[in-house]
XYZ file of C-alpha atoms in Angstrom:
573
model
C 104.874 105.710 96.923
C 103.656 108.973 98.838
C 100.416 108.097 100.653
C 100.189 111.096 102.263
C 97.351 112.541 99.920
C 95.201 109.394 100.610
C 96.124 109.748 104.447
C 94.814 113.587 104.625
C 91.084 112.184 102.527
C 90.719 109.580 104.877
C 91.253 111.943 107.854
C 87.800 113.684 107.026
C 86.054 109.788 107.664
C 84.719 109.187 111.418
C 86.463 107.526 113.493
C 84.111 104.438 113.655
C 84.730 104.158 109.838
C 88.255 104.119 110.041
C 87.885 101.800 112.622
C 85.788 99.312 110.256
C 88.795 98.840 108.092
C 91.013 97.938 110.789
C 88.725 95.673 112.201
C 87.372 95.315 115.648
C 89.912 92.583 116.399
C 92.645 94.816 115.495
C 91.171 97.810 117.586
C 90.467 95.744 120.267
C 94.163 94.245 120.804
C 95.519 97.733 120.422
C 92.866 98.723 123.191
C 94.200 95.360 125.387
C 98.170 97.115 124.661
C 96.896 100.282 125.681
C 95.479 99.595 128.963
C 91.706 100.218 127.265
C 92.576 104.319 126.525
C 91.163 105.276 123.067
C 93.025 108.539 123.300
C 95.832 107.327 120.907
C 93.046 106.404 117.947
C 93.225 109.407 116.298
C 92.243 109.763 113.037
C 95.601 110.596 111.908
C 96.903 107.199 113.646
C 93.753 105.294 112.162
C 94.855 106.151 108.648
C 98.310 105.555 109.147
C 97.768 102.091 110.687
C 95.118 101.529 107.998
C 97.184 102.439 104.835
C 100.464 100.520 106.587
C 98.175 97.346 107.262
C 96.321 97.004 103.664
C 98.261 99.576 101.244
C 96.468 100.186 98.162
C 94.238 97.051 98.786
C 92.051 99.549 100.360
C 91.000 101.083 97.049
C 89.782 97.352 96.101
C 86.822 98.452 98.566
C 83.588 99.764 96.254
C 82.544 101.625 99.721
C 86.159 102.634 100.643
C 86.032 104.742 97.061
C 82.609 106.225 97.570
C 83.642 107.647 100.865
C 87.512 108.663 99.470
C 85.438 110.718 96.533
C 82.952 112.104 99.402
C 86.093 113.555 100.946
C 87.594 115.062 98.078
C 86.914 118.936 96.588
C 84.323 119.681 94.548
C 85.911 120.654 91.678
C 88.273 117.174 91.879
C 84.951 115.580 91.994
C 83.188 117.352 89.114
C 86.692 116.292 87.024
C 85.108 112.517 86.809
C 82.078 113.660 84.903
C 84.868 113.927 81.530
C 85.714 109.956 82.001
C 82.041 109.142 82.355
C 80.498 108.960 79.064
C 77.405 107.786 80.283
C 76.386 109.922 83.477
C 75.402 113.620 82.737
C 75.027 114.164 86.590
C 76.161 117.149 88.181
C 75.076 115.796 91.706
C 78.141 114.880 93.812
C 77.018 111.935 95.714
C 75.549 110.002 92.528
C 79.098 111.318 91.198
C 80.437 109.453 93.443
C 78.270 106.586 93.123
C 78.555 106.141 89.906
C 82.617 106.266 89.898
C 83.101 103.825 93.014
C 80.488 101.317 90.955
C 82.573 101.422 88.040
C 84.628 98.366 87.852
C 88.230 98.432 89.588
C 90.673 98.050 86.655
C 92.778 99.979 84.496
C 90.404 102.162 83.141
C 90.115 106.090 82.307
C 87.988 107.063 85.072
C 90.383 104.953 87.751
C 93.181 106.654 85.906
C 92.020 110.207 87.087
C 91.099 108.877 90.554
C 94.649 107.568 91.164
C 96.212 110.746 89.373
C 93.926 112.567 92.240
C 95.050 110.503 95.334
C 98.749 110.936 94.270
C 99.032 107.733 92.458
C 99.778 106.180 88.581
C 97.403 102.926 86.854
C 101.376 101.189 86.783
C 101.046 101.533 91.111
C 97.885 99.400 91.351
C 96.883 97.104 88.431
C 99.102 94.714 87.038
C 100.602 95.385 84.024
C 100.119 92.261 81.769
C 102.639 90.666 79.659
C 101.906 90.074 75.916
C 101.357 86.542 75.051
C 104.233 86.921 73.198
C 106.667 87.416 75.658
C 106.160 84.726 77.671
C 108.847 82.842 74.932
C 111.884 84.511 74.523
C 115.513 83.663 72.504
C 118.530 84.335 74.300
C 122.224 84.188 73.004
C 125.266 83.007 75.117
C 128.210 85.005 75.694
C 132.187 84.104 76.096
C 132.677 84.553 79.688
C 132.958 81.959 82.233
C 130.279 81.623 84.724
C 132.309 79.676 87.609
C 130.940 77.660 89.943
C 131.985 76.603 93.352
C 133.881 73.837 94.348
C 131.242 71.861 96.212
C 128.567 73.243 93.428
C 130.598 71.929 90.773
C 130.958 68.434 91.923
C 127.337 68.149 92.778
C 127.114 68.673 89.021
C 129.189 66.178 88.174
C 127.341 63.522 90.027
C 123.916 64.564 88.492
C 125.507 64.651 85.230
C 126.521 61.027 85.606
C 123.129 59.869 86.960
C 121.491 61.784 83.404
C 123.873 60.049 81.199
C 123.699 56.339 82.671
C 122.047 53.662 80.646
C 118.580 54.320 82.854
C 115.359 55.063 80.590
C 113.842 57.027 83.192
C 116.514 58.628 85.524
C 114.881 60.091 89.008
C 116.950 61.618 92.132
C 116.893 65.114 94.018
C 119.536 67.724 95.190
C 120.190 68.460 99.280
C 121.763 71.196 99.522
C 121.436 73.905 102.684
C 119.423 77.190 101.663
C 121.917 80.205 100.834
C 124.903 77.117 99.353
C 123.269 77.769 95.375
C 120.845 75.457 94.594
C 119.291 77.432 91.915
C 122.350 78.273 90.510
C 124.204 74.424 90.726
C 120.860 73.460 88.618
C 121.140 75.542 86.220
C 124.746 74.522 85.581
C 123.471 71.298 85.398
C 120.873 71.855 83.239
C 122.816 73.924 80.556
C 125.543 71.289 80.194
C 122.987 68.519 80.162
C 120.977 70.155 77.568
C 124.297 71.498 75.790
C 125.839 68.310 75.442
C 123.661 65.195 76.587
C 120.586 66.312 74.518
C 121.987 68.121 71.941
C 119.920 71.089 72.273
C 116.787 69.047 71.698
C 113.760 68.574 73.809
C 112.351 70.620 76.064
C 113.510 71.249 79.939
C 110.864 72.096 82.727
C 111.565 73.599 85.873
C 108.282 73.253 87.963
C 107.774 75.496 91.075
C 105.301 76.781 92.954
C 105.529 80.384 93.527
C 105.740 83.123 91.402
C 108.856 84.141 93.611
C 110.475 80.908 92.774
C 109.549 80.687 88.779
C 110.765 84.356 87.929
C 114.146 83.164 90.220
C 115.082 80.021 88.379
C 113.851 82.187 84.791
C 116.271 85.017 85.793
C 119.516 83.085 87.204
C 119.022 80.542 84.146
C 119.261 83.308 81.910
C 122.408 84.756 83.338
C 124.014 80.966 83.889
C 123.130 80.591 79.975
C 124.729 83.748 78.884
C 127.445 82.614 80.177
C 128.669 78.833 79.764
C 125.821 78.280 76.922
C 126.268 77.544 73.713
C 124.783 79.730 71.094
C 120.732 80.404 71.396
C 118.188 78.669 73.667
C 114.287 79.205 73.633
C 113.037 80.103 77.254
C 109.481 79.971 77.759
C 107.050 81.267 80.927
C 104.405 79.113 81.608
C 102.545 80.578 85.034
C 100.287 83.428 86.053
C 99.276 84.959 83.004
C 101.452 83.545 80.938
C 100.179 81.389 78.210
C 101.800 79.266 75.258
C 100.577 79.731 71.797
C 99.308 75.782 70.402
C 101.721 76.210 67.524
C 104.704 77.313 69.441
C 107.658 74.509 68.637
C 108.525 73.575 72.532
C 112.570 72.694 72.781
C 114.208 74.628 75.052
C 113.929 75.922 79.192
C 110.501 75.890 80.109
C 109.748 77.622 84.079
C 106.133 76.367 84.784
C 104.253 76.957 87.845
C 102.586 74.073 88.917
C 99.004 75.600 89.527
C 99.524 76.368 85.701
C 100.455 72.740 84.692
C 97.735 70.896 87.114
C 95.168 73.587 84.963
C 96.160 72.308 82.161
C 95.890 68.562 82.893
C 92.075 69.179 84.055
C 91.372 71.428 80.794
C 94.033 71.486 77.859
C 95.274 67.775 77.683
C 96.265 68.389 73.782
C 98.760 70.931 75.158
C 99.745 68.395 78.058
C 100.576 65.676 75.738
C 103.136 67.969 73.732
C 104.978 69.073 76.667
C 105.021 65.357 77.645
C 106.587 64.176 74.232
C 109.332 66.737 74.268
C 110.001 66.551 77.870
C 113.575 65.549 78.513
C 113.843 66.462 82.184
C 111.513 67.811 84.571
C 112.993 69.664 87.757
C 110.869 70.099 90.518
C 111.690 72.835 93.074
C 111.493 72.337 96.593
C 110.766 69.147 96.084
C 109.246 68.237 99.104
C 106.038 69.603 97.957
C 106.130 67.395 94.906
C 104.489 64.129 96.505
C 101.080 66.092 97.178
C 98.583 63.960 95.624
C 97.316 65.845 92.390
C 101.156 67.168 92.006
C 102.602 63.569 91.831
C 99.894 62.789 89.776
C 100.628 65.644 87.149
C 104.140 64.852 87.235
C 104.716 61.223 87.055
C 102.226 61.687 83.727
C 105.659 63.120 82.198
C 107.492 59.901 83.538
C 106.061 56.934 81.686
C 108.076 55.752 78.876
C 106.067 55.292 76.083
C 106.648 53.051 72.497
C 108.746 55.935 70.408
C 109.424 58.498 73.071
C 112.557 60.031 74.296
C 114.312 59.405 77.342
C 113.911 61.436 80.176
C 114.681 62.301 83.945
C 113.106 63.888 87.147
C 115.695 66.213 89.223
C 114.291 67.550 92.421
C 116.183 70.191 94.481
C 115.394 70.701 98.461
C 117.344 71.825 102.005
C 114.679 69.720 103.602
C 114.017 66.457 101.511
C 111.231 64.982 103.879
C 107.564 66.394 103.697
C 106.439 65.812 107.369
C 108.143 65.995 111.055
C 106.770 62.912 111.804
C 108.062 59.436 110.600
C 104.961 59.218 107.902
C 103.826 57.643 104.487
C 104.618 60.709 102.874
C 107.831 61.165 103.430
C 108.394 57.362 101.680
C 106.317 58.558 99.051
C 108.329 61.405 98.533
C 111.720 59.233 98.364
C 110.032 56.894 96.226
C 108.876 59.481 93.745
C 112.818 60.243 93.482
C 113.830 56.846 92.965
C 115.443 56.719 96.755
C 118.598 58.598 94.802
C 119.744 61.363 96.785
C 123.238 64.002 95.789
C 124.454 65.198 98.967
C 127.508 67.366 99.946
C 130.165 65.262 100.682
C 133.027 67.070 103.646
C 135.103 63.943 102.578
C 135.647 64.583 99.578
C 135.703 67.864 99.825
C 138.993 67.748 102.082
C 140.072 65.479 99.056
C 139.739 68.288 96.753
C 140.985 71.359 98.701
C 143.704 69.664 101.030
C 146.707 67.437 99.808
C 147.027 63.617 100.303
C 148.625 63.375 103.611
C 146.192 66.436 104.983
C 142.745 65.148 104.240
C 143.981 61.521 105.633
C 144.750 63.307 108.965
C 141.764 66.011 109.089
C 138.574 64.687 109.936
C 135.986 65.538 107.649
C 133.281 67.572 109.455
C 129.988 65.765 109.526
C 127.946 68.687 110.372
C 127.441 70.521 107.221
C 125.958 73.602 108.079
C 128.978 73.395 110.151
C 131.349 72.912 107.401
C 129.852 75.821 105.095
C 129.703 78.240 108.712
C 133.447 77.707 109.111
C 133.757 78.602 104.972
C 131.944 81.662 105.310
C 129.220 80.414 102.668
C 126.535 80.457 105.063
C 126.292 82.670 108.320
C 126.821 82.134 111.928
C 123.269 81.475 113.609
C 123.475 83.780 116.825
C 120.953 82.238 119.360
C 118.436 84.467 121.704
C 115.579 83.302 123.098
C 112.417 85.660 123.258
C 110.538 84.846 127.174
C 107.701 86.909 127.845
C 106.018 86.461 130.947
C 102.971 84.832 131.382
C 104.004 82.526 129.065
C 102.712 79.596 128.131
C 104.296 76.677 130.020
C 105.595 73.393 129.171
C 102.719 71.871 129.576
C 100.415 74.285 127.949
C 102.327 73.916 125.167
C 102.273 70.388 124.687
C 98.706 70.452 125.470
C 98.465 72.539 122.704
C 100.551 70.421 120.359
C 98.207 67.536 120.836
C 95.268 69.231 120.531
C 96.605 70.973 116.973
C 98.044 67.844 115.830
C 95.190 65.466 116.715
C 93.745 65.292 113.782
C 96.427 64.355 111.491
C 97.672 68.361 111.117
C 101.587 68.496 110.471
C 102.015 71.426 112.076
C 99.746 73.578 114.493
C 96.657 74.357 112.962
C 95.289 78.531 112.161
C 93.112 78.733 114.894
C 95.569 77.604 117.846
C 98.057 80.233 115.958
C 95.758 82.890 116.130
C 94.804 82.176 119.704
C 98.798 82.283 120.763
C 99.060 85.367 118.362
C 97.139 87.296 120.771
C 98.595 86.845 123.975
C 99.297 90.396 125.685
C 102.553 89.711 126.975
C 103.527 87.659 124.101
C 103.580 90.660 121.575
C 104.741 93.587 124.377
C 108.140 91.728 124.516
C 108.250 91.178 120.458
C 107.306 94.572 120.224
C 110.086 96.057 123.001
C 112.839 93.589 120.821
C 111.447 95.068 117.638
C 112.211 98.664 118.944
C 115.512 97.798 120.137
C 116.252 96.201 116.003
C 114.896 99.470 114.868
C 117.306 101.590 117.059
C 120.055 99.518 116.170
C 119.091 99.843 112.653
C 119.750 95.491 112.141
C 117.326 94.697 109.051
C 115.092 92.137 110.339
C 112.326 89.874 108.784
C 109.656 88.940 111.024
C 107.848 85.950 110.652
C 104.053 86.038 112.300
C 101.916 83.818 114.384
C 98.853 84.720 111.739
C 97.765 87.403 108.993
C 96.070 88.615 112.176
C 98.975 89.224 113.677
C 101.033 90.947 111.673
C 98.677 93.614 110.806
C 98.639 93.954 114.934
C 102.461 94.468 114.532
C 102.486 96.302 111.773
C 99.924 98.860 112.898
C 102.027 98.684 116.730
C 105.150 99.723 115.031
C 103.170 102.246 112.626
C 101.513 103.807 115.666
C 104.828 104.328 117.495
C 106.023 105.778 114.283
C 108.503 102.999 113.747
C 108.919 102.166 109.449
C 107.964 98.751 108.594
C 106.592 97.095 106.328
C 103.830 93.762 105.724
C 103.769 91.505 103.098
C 100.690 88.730 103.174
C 99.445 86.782 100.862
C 96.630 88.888 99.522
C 98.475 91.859 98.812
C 99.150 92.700 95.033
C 102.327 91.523 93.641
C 103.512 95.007 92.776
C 102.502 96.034 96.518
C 104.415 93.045 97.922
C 107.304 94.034 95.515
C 107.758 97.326 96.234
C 107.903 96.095 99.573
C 110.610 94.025 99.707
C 112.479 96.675 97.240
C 112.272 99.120 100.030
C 113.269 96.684 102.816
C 116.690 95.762 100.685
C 117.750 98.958 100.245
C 119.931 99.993 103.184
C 119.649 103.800 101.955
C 115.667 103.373 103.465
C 115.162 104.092 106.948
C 112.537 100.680 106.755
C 114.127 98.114 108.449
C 111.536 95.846 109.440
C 109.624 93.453 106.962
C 106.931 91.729 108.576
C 104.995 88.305 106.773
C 102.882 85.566 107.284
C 103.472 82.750 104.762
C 104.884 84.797 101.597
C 108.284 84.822 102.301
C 109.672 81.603 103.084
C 111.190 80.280 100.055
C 111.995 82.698 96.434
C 113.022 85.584 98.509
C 116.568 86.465 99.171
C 117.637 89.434 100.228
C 121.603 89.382 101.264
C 121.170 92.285 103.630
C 119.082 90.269 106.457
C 120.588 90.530 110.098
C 118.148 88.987 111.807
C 115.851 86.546 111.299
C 112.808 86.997 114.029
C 110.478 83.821 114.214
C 106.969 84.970 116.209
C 105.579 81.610 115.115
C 105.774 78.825 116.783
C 105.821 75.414 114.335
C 106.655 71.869 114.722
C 107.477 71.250 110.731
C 111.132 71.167 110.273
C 110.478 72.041 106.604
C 109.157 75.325 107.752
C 111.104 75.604 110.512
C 114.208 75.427 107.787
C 112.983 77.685 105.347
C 112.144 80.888 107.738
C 116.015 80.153 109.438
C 116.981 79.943 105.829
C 116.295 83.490 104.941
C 119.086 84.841 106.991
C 121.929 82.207 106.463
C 123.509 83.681 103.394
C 127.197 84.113 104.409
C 129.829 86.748 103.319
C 130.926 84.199 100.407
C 127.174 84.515 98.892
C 126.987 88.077 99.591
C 125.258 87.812 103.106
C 126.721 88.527 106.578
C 129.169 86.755 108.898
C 126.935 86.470 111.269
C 122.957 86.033 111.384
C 121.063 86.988 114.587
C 118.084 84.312 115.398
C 115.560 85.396 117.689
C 113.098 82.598 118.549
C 110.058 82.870 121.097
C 110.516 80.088 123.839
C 107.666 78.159 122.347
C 109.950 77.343 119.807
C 113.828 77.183 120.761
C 113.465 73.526 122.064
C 112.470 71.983 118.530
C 115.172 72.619 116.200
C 118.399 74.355 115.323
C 120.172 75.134 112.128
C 122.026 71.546 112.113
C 119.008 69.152 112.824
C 116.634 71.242 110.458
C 119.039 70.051 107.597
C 120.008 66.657 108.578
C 116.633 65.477 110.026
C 114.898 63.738 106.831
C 118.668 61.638 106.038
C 117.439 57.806 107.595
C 114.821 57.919 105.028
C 116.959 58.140 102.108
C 118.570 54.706 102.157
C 122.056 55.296 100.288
């Protein structure tokens, strides 16, 4: 999208108005970089920083619009009085009253406003789906969809536990991020619904992001095309999606779980059909599963009652614990998955790939990132540690951590991130390594202390005329989208994608070099999932090598190998 028309409107605000939609916390750190000289806040730069820190979220602003239709020409202006049926003004200002007040939506008056700033309806408002669509028949093809080795016997031991004499099976998948979880399940899922179920009952794959829903949708789609066996219902059950009372429910059901814990507090007629043909429930990062009102919703679908069907709860997760800390939870969470866990097993897998006499003299290599480094299915974690000076010391940090955590918090809590988000010297030296990425052209995603702060990087790297892009988690889905688009195609010149708590699981993008953590944490789950990004290797479509730059506050918690092993003593097998 060309913003460049919105840019040159916004240029004819004051100054102390384009300031207010930056924010005086944003203008002041850029004062604190800038040694207190307000020479650089042009207007020009304003807009630029604005537009780059809250895209088209701007326009959301009833005042923002007023102001944009102040700016513009008269006879632009006059052109709204044909999509106002109801004002006969000919006064500008109530004009532009009277079109900012109108209500922000796809509408014909916010049709000509976009068509006037450069913009389409499609750019801003979400288009909705039909009701309709959110079920959809889909026919297999001939060809074989093949998995890998390792993939394939994790299948086979799922399979096993979904056909043993069990009523109610329950047990959950570790695999690393970037090894195919998404796509093993599927696998699974198609042969166990092929052949197990005989294509009756209904599967549900439960996640929690829209990311993550329209993933498993789209690769189950492709895995069924593939290895299934004639036609399959697939249903969307999140967002706006909706399923029709009458709809008959047997097939592959992708459910967010917002959706389903809506409608266990308002629809329980529709609950108690997609509990009776429920045949297995798979929960997606699983480790989010034993949350109170989730485990509640989902063990509803795991109580056998008189004349029901069997049925079985698969969780998948690279990090089956939910806390750092040796906790209740994280027994919940292996109780909720009956204390069954698949693994992959080096042992066997020199079994499998070497002959007899080889895997009895190769040891098997216990380290499994290791293992799948050395196959080229995940990446090569290249280590640098980000020190600033006047950093925080040992000490301070700890402090810190005990403050943050004193309460019960998991991780540090928003406020100590925002405070550490601001430090001076903290963000010159992220900002000097960010350059250096740009230069070198290495795609990097960025992962910030606070929303905070990556608007203050964003609108650094804007100001220094450096492309980048910032994804949070009030931006628009077609914003955010559009986004990431631009960041995976290497034929862009934007090679930096900044976010605070979007893009941590559902997002893959095969082109990342470097993986740039400004955040400091002490949750290995999180920890796991922002080093995950960047670990797809050249077997998965990734790189050889992954480049993992970690601010000291950091480095000293966890690597690669601990954030995947460190939940195993609670799993008792």
């Amino acid at each position: 999208m060309n913003n460049e028309t919105l840019k040159q409107y916004m240029m004819k605000f004051s100054i102390s108005q384009l300031k207010g939609y930056l924010g005086q916390d944003l203008i002041d750190s850029l004062l604190e970089w800038n040694n207190g000289v307000e020479g650089f806040l042009s207007k020009s730069r304003l807009s630029e920083m604005a537009i780059c820190v809250h895209g088209l979220g701007l326009l959301k602003d009833k005042e923002f619009r007023r102001s944009l239709i102040g700016s513009m020409p008269e006879d632009v202006v006059k052109g709204f009085t044909a999509y106002l049926p109801h004002s006969d003004s000919t006064d500008l200002k109530q004009l532009a009253i009277d079109v900012s007040n109108a209500s922000w939506k796809k509408s014909d008056v916010n049709d000509y406003f976009l068509r006037m700033l450069g913009y389409s309806s499609e750019d801003v408002f979400e288009k909705k789906e039909e009701v309709g669509e959110s079920v959809e028949t889909i026919e297999s093809f001939d060809k074989f969809y093949e998995l890998l080795d390792y993939q394939y016997i994790i299948r086979q031991r799922a399979l096993n536990i979904l056909t043993s004499p069990y009523g109610l099976r329950r047990f959950l998948i570790h695999m690393p991020t970037g090894t195919g979880k998404t796509k093993t399940a599927t696998h699974i899922i198609c042969h166990h619904y092929n052949y197990n179920l005989h294509k009756k009952g209904l599967v549900i794959w439960i996640a929690h992001t829209s990311e993550l829903l329209q993933q498993a949708y789209d690769t189950f789609k492709g895995v069924w095309k593939n290895i299934g066996n004639g036609s399959i219902n697939m249903y969307k059950l999140w967002g706006d999606y909706n399923i029709e009372e009458d709809v008959d429910l047997n097939g592959f059901m992708v459910c967010g779980i917002q959706k389903l814990q809506s409608i266990n507090n308002n629809d329980p007629e529709l609950l108690n059909k997609l509990i009776s043909n429920a045949r297995l429930i798979v929960y997606d990062e699983a480790h989010k599963a034993s949350a109170p009102e989730t485990r509640q919703v989902v063990e509803k679908f795991m109580v056998r009652s008189e004349n029901s069907e069997d049925r079985a709860l698969m969780g998948l997760s690279a990090t089956p614990g939910k806390t750092t800390e040796d906790s209740f939870d994280n027994q919940l969470l292996v109780s909720m998955f009956g204390n069954k866990i698949i693994e992959i097993d080096t042992k066997l897998m020199n079994a499998v790939n070497m002959s007899a006499q080889e895997a009895i003299n190769t040891p098997a290599e216990k380290d499994v990132i290791r293992y799948f480094q050395n196959r080229g299915v995940l990446s090569k974690i290249k280590k640098e540690e980000l020190v600033y000076e006047e950093g925080l010391s040992d000490a301070e940090i700890n402090k810190i951590r005990i403050v943050a955590t004193a309460n019960g918090y998991d991780d540090f809590s928003k406020t100590v991130l925002e405070k550490i988000g601001k430090n001076k010297s903290r963000n010159l030296r992220i900002m000097q390594r960010l350059r250096e990425l740009n230069r070198d052209k290495i795609p990097t995603i960025v992962f910030a202390c606070s929303v905070q702060h990556g608007q203050l990087l964003s609108a650094m790297l804007t100001l220094e005329d450096i492309p980048n892009a910032l994804v949070i988690g009030n931006m628009s889905p077609k914003e955010r989208a559009e986004s990431i688009k631009k960041f995976k195609d290497r034929e862009d010149d934007l090679n930096i994608l900044i976010n605070y708590e979007v893009l941590t699981t559902g997002f893959d993008a095969t082109n990342i070099e470097c993986v740039f953590i400004a955040r400091p944490t002490q949750s290995v789950v999180l920890y796991s999932q922002m080093l995950g990004r960047g670990l797809r290797g050249p077997q998965m479509g990734g790189n050889e090598e992954c480049l993992l730059i970690d601010v000291k506050d950091n480095l000293k918690q966890f690597n690669e190998n601990m954030a995947f092993s460190h939940f195993a003593n609670y799993w008792n097998q």
